[in-house]
Short mmCIF file of C-alpha atoms in Angstrom, two decimals:
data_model
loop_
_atom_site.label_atom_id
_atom_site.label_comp_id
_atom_site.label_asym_id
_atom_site.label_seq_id
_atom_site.Cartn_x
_atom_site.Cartn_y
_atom_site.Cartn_z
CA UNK A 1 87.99 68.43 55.32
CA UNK A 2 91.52 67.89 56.69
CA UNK A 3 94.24 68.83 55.13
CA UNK A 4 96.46 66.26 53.16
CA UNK A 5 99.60 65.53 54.99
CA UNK A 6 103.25 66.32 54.29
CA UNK A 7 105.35 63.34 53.27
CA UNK A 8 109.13 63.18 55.01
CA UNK A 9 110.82 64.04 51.43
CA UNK A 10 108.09 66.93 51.53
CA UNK A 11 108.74 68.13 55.12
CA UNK A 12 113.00 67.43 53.89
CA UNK A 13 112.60 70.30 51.16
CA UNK A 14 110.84 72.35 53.35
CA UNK A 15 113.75 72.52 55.50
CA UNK A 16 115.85 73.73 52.65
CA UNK A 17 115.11 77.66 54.11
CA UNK A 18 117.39 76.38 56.36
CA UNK A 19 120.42 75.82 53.68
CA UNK A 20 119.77 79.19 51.90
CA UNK A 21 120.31 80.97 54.99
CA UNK A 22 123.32 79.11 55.50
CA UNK A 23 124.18 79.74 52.23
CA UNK A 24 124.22 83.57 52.62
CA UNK A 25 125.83 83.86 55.88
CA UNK A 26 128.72 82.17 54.40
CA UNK A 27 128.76 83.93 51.43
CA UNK A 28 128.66 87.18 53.56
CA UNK A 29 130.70 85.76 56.41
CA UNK A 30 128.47 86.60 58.94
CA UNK A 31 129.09 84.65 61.89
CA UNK A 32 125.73 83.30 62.68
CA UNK A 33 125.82 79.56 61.34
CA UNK A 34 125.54 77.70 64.48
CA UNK A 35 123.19 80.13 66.39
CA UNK A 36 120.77 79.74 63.13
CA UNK A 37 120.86 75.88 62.90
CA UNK A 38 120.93 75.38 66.26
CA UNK A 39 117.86 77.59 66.34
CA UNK A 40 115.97 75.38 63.40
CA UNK A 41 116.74 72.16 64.89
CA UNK A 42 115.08 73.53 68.55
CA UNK A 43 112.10 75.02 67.30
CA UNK A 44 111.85 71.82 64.89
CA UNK A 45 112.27 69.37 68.31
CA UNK A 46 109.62 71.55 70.38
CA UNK A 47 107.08 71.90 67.82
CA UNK A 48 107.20 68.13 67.14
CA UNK A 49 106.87 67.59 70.88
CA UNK A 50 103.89 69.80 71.23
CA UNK A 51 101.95 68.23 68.28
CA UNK A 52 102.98 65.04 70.20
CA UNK A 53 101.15 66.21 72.98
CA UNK A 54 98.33 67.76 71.83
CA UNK A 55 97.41 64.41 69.71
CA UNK A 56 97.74 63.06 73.26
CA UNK A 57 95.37 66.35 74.24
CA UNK A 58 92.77 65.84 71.65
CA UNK A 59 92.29 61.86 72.17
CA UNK A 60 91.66 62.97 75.94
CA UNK A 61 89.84 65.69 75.32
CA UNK A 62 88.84 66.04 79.50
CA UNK A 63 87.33 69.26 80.49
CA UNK A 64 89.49 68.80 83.33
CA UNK A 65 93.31 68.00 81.76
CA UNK A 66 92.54 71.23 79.19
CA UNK A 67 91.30 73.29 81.86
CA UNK A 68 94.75 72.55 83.91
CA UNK A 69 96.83 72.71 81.02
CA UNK A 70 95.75 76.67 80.45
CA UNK A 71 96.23 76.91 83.81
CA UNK A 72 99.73 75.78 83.59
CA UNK A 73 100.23 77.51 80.58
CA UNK A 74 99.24 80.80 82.22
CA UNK A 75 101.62 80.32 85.14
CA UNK A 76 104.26 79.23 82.58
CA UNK A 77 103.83 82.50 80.76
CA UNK A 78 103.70 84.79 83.68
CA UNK A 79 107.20 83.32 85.10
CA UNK A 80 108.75 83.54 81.49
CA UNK A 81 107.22 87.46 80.79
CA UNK A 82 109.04 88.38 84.21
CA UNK A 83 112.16 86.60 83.54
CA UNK A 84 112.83 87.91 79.73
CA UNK A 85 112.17 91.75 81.23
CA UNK A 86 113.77 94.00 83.34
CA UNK A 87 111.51 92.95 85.91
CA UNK A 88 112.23 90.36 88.56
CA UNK A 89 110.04 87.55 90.22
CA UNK A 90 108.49 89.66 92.92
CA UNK A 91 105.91 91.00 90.94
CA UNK A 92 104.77 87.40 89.61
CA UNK A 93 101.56 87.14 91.86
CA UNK A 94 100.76 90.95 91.00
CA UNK A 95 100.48 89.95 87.39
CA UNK A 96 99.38 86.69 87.68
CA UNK A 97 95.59 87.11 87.77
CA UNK A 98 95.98 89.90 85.10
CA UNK A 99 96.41 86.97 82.54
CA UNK A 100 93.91 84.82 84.51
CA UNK A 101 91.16 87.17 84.58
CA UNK A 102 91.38 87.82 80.74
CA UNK A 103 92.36 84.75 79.41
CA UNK A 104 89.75 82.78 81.16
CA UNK A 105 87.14 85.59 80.50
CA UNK A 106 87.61 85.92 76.61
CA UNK A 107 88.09 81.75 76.37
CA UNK A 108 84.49 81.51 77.77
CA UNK A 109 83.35 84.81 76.30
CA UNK A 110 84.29 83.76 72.91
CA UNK A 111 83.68 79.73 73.66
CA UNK A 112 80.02 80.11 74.35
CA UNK A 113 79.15 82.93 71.52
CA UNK A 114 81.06 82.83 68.82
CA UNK A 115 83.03 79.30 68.56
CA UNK A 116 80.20 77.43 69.39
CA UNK A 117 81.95 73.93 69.52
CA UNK A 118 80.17 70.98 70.59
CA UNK A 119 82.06 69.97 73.22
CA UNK A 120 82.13 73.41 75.49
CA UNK A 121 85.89 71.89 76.67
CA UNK A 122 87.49 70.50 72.92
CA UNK A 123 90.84 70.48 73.30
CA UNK A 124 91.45 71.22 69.55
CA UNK A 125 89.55 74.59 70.86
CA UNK A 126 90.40 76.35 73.51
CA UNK A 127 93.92 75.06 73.45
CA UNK A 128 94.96 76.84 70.27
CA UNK A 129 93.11 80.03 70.72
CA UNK A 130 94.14 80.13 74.81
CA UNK A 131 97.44 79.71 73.83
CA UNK A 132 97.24 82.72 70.85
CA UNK A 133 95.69 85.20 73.23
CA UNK A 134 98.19 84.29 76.14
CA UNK A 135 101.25 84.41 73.75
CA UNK A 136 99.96 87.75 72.23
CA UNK A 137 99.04 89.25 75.87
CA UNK A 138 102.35 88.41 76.93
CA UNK A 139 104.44 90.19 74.34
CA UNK A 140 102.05 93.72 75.12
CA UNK A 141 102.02 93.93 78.21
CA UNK A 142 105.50 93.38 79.28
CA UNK A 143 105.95 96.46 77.23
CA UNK A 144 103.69 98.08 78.36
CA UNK A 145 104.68 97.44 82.54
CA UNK A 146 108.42 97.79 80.93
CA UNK A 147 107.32 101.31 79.37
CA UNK A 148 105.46 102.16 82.77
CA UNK A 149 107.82 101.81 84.68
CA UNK A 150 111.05 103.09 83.33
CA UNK A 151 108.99 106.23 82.25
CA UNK A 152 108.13 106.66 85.99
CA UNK A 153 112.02 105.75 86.82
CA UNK A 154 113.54 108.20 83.90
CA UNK A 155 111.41 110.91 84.57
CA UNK A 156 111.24 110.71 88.14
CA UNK A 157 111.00 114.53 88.79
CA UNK A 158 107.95 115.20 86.68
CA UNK A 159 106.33 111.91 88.98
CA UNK A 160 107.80 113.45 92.17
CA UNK A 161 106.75 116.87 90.73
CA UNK A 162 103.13 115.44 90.80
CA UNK A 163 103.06 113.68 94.28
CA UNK A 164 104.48 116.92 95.78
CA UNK A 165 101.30 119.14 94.47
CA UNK A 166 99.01 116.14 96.31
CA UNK A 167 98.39 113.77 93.71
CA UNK A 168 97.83 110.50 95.18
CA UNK A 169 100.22 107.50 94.02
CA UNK A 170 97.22 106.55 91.16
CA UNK A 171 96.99 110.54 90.01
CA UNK A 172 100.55 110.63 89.90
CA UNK A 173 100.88 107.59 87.77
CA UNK A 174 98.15 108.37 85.39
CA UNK A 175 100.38 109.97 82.57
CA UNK A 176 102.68 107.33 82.65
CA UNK A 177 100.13 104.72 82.58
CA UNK A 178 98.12 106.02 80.29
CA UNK A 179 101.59 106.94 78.00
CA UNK A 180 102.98 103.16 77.96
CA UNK A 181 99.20 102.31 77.42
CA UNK A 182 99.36 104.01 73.97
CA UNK A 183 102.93 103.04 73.16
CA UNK A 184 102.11 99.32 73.37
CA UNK A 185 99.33 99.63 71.53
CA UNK A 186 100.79 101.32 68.57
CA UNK A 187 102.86 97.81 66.96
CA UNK A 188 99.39 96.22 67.55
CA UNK A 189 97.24 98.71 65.57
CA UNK A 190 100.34 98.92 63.00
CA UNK A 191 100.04 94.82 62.43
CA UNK A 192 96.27 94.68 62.11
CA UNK A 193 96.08 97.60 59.91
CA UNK A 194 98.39 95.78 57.18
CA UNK A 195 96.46 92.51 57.68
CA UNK A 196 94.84 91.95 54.18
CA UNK A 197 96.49 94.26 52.47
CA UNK A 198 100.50 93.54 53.06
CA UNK A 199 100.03 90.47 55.41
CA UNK A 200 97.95 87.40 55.35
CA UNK A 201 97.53 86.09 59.11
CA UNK A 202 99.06 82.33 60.01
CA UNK A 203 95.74 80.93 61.14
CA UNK A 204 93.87 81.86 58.03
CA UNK A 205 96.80 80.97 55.53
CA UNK A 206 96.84 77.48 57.48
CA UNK A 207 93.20 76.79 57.32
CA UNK A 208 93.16 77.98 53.74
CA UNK A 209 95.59 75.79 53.16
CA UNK A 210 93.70 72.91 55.56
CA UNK A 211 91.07 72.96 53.10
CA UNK A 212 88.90 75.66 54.30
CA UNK A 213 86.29 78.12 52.52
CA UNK A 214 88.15 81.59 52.36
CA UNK A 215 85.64 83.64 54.06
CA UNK A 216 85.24 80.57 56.53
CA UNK A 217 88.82 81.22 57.46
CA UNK A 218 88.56 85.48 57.28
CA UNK A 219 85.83 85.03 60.12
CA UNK A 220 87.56 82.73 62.11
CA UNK A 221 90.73 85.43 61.54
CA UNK A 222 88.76 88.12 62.67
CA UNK A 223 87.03 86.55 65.43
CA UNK A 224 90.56 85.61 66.82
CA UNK A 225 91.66 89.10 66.45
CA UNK A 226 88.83 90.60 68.28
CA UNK A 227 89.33 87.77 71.15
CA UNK A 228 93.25 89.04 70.94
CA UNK A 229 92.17 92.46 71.22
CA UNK A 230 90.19 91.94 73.87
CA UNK A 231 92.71 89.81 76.64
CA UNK A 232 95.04 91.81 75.18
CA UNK A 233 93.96 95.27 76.44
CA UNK A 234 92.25 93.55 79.55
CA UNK A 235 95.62 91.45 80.57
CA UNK A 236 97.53 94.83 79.83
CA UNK A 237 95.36 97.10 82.07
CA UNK A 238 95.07 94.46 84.92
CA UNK A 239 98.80 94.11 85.05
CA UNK A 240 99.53 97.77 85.37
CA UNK A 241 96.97 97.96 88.02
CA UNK A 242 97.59 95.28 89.82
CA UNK A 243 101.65 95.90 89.48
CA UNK A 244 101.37 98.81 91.35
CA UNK A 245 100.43 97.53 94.55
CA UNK A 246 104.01 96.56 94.78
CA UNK A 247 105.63 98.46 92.12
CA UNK A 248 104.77 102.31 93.63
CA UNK A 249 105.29 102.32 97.72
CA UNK A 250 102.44 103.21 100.20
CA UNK A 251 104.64 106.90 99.85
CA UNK A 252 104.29 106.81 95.95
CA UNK A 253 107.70 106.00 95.30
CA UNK A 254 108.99 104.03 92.85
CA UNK A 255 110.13 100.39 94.67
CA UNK A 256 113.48 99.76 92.71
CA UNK A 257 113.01 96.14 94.17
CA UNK A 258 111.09 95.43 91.42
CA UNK A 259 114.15 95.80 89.13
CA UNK A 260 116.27 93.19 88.11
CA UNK A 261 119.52 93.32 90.24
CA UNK B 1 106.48 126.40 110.04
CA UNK B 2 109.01 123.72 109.22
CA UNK B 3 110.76 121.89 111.79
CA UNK B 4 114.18 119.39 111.77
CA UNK B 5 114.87 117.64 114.50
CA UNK B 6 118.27 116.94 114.34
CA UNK B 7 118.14 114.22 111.00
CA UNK B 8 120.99 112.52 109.15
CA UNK B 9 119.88 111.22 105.66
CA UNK B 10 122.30 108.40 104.56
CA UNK B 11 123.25 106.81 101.25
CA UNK B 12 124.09 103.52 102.02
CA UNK B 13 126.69 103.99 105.09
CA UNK B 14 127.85 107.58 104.31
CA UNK B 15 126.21 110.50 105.54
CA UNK B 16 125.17 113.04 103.56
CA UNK B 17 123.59 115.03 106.47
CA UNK B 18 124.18 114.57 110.33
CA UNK B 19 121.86 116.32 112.70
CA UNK B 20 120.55 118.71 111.02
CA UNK B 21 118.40 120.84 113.45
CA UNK B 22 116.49 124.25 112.62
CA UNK B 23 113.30 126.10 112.75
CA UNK B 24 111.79 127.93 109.79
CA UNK B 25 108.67 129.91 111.10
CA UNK B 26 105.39 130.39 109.76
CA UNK B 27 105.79 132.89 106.71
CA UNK B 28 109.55 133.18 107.17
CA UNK B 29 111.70 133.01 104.37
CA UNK B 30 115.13 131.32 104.64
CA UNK B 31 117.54 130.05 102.30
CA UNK B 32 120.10 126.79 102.37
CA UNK B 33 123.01 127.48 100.97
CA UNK B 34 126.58 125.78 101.01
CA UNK B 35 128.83 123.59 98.68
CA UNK B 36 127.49 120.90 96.52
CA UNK B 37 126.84 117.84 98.39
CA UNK B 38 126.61 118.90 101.33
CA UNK B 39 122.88 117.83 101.68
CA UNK B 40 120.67 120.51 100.86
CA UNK B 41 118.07 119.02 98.43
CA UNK B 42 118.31 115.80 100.14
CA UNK B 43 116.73 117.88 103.32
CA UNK B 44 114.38 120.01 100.92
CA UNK B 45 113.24 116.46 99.59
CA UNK B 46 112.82 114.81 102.96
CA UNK B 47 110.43 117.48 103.64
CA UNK B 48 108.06 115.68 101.50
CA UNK B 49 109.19 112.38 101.78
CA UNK B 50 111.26 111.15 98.87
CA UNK B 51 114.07 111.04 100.45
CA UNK B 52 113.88 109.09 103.57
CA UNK B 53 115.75 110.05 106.70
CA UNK B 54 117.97 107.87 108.72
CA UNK B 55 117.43 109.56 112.52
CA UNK B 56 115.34 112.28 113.93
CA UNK B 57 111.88 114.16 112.41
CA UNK B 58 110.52 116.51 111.09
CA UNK B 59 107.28 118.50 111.13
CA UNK B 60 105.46 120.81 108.93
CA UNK B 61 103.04 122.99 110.43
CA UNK B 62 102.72 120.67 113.57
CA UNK B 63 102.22 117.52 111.56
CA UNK B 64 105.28 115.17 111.59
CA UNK B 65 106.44 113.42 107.85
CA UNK B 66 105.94 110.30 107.74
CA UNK B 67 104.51 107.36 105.73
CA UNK B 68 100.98 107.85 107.80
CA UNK B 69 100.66 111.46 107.40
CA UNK B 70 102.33 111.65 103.78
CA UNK B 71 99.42 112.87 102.25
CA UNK B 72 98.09 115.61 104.55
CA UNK B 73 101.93 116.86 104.04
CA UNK B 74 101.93 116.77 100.40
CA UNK B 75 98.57 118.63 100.31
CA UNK B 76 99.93 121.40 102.55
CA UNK B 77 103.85 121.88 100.77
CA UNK B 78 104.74 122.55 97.25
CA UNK B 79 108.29 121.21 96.04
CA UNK B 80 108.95 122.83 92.60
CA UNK B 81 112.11 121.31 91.63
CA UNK B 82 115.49 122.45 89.95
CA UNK B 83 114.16 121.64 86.42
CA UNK B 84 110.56 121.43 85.06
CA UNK B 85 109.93 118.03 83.68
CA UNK B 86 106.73 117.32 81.33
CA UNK B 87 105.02 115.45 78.85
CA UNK B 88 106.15 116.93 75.69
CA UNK B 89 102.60 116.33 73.99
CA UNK B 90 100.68 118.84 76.41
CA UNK B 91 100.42 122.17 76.10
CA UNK B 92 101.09 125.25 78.67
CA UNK B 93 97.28 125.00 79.70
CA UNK B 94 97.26 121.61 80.48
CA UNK B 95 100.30 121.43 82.00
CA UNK B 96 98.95 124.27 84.28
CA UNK B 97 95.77 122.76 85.31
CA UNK B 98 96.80 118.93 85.87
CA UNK B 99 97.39 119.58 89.63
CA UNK B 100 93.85 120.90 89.86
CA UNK B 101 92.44 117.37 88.55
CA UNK B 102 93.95 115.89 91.55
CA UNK B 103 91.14 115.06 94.09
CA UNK B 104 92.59 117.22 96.49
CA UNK B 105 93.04 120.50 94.67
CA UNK B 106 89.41 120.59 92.92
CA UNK B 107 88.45 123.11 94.75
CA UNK B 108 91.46 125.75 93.69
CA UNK B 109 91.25 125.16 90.11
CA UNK B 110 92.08 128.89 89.47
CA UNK B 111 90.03 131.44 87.31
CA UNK B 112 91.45 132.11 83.64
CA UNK B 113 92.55 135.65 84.88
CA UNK B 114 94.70 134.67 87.67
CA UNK B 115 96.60 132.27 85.57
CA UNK B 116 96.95 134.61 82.68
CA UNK B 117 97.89 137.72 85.74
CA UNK B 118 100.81 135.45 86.52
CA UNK B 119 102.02 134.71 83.56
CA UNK B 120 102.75 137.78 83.04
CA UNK B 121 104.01 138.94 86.02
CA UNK B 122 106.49 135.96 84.67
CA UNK B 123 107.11 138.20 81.84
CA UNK B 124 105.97 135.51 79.72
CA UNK B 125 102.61 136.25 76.60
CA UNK B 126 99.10 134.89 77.73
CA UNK B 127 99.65 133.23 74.06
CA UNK B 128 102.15 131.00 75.39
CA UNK B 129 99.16 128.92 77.34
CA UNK B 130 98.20 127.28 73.68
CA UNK B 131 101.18 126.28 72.97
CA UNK B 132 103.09 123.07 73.99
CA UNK B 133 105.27 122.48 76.75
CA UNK B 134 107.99 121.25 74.14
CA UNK B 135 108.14 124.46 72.25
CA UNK B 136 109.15 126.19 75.07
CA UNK B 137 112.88 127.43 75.95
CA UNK B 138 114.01 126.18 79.21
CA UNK B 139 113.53 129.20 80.83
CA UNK B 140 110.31 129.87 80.06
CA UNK B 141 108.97 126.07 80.90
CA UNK B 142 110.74 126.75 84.41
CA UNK B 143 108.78 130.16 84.81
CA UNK B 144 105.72 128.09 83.83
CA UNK B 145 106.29 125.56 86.35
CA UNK B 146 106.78 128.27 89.49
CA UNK B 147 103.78 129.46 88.42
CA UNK B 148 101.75 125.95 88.65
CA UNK B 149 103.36 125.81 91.66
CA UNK B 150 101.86 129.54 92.88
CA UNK B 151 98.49 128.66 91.55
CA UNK B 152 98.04 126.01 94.16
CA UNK B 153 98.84 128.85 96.96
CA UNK B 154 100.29 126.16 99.58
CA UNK B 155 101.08 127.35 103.01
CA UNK B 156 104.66 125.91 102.66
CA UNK B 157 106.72 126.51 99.75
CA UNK B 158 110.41 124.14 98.84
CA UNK B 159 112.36 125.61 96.36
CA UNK B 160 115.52 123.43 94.88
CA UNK B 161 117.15 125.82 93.31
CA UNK B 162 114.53 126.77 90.99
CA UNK B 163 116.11 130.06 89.23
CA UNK B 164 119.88 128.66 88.15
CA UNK B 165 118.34 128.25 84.46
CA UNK B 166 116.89 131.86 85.09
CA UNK B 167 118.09 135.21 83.53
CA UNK B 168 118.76 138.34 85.85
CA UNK B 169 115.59 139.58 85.20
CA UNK B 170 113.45 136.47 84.99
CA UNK B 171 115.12 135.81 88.76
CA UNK B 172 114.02 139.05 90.28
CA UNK B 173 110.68 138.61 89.29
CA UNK B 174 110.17 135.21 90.78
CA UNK B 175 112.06 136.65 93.41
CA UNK B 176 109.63 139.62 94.19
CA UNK B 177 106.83 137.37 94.19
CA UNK B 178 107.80 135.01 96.88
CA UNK B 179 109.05 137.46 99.26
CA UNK B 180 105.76 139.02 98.85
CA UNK B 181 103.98 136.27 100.14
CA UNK B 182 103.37 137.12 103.45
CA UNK B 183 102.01 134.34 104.83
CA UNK B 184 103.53 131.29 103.27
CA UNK B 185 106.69 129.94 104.58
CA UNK B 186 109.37 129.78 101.57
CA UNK B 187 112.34 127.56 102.07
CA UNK B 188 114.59 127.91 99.18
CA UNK B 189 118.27 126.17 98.19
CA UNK B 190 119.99 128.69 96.19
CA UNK B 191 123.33 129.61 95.16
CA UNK B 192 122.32 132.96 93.91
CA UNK B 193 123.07 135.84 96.26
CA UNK B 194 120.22 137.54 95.22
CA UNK B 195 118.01 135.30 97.15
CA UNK B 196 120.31 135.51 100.20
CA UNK B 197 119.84 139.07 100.17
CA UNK B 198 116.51 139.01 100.33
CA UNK B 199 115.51 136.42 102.49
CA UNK B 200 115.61 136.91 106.04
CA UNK B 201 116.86 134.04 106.91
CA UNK B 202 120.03 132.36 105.50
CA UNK B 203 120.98 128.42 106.68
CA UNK B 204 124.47 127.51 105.69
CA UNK B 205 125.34 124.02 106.09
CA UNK B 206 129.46 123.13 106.35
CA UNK B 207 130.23 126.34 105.18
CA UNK B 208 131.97 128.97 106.59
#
């Protein structure tokens, strides 16, 4: 059962949110008017240009188009994680098949055993729930290398310290890794633990809303979390790894060239 | 034995050292002194390759630093630097025995008495190994960090200045221990006296 659609005067109030926040920076003077519509009116354009495309997506529906267009959305994300941290583009192809490897793996992991669809390749699939584990993998493990990395940077004595008593470069780096490890994970396990209780996840409120039996939608919700859970940690892990090979010298030194400028 | 052959170590295009050339022999103990800046952790540090140097070599017991042989270096020195760093969740114990988790250093984990012996030759309480590296002053986390350090009985010890956040007393006993070493080879950086009294050896770069 789909759910019943929005009319224009419907989708017109909705964008009211917009005036009340308008409303109250004027009222408080806070000079954030034009960064906040401007900011309504982009996310409105590229959400309307994605559903745009994914209607064009769904009608395709080739294993082949979906299977390039994670692809691309992989790259995509590994180019925009570097840019947005302190990090710059030399450690793209380091990272790279970090998001490959655990993307792909969950998709077909969770694809061919819990999903189930018809169509191993449906667009209106693996599309949505590549693109939920990618954007969540993203936001952890650039903390995480950003973590790892300045911890190795700040405390550079206690790393030398290490080296110097004949750790190799991966003994050495252990604390640190296994420190930023635990400090990205802690927002995650904070989130999941209030799901339920103080939050009700976006994908279950919008197939609620869609129509959908409740505990239809709480499995789907926790199957997605799991799958999240899962590229998550394996994305973050790989990256570290894998970001070492160029991050920490054949010496065990930190390479600042990593660093943005 | 430690060996410079005349190195410079640069910072860009200055010069923080220029052909620096001396001999430290096996279980000799010498000191570098002079004014700040004039190079003398940047030379302790080259020893063991963090800070990389510009012209000329050097060699610790016969074996020359370098990318290649870093390892076999680093497994035959111990640097303890100026101020003990750590991770404030672990305590003295484990902050003792990480280096003995290392691949290489297995083999000398060291026996519960030894540690607790040194410790308090440290004049420090064999209580103080429950308790975490946080909750200790800054004196006593430095004591606990020479002692790591002694625990992994290298033949070639660095020292950058690792008793200017010592007391009188604390000082002389780390002192007395590494002079009694008879067979290690101790190079220290120090602007205490003390240790220039008691080393045989004193190095003073651009000083008088």
């Amino acid at each position: 059962m789909g759910a019943p659609d929005i009319t224009t005067t419907g989708m017109l109030f909705s964008s009211a949110a917009a005036i009340i926040s308008l409303i109250i920076l004027t009222l408080f003077k806070v000079n954030l008017k034009k960064e906040v519509l401007v900011t309504f009116i982009r996310m409105t354009v590229q959400l309307l240009l994605v559903g745009l495309y994914l209607e064009v997506m769904f009608n395709l529906n080739s294993p082949v188009i979906n299977s390039l267009y994670i692809i691309v959305m992989i790259v995509a994300a590994d180019y925009t994680i570097l840019r947005s941290s302190g990090f710059n583009s030399s450690l793209f192809f380091y990272t790279l098949p970090a998001y490959l490897i655990s993307i792909v793996s969950v998709l077909l992991f969770y694809t061919v055993f819990v999903f189930r669809p018809e169509n191993f390749f449906d667009a209106r699939y693996i599309i949505p729930v590549a693109g939920m584990l990618l954007g969540n993998s993203m936001t952890r493990t650039v903390v995480t290398l950003e973590r790892f990395y300045s911890s190795i940077k700040r405390e550079n004595d206690t790393y030398l310290s290490y080296l110097s008593m004949g750790a190799t470069t991966k003994e050495a780096a252990i604390p640190f890794f296994k420190r930023a490890y635990k400090a990205g994970m802690a927002p995650s396990l904070a989130n999941y633990a209030a799901i339920g209780l103080i939050s009700l996840p976006g994908m279950m409120t919008g197939q609620i809303l869609g129509g959908s039996d409740p505990m239809i939608a709480v499995k789907y919700q926790l199957a997605i979390i799991f799958a999240i859970f899962a590229a998550t940690e394996i994305s973050t892990v790989l990256a570290l790894i894998f970001s070492m090979k160029k991050g920490l010298k054949s010496n065990g030194m930190l390479n600042n060239g990593i660093f943005k400028g | 034995m430690i060996k410079f052959n005349a190195i410079s170590i640069c910072y860009d295009k200055f010069c923080v050292v220029d052909s620096f050339s001396e001999m430290i022999g096996e279980g000799e103990k010498a000191v570098l002194s002079g004014p700040s800046g004039c190079g003398k952790s940047s030379i302790l540090k080259s020893a063991v390759g963090f800070v990389p140097i510009s012209k000329g070599s050097i060699e610790i017991n016969g074996v020359e630093v370098n990318d290649t042989n870093i390892s076999t270096i680093r497994n035959s020195v111990c640097y303890i630097p100026q101020k003990i760093t750590f991770d404030p969740d672990e305590t003295v114990e484990e902050f003792i025995l990480f280096p003995f988790t290392f691949k290489s250093n297995v083999d000398l984990m060291p026996a519960k008495d030894d540690v607790t012996d040194l410790i308090c030759g440290f004049k420090l309480k064999p209580e103080i190994m429950d308790k975490k590296m946080s909750e200790l002053s800054g004196g006593q986390a430095q004591r606990v960090g020479i002692a790591r350090g002694l625990l992994l009985k290298r033949p070639v010890y660095l020292l950058d200045e690792i008793t200017s956040n010592l007391d009188k007393s604390s000082m002389s006993a780390v002192l007395e221990v590494f002079s009694q070493m008879k067979d290690a080879t101790v190079l220290s950086v120090s602007h205490d006296k003390e240790w220039s009294n008691v080393f045989e050896k004193v190095i003073n770069l651009g000083g008088d």
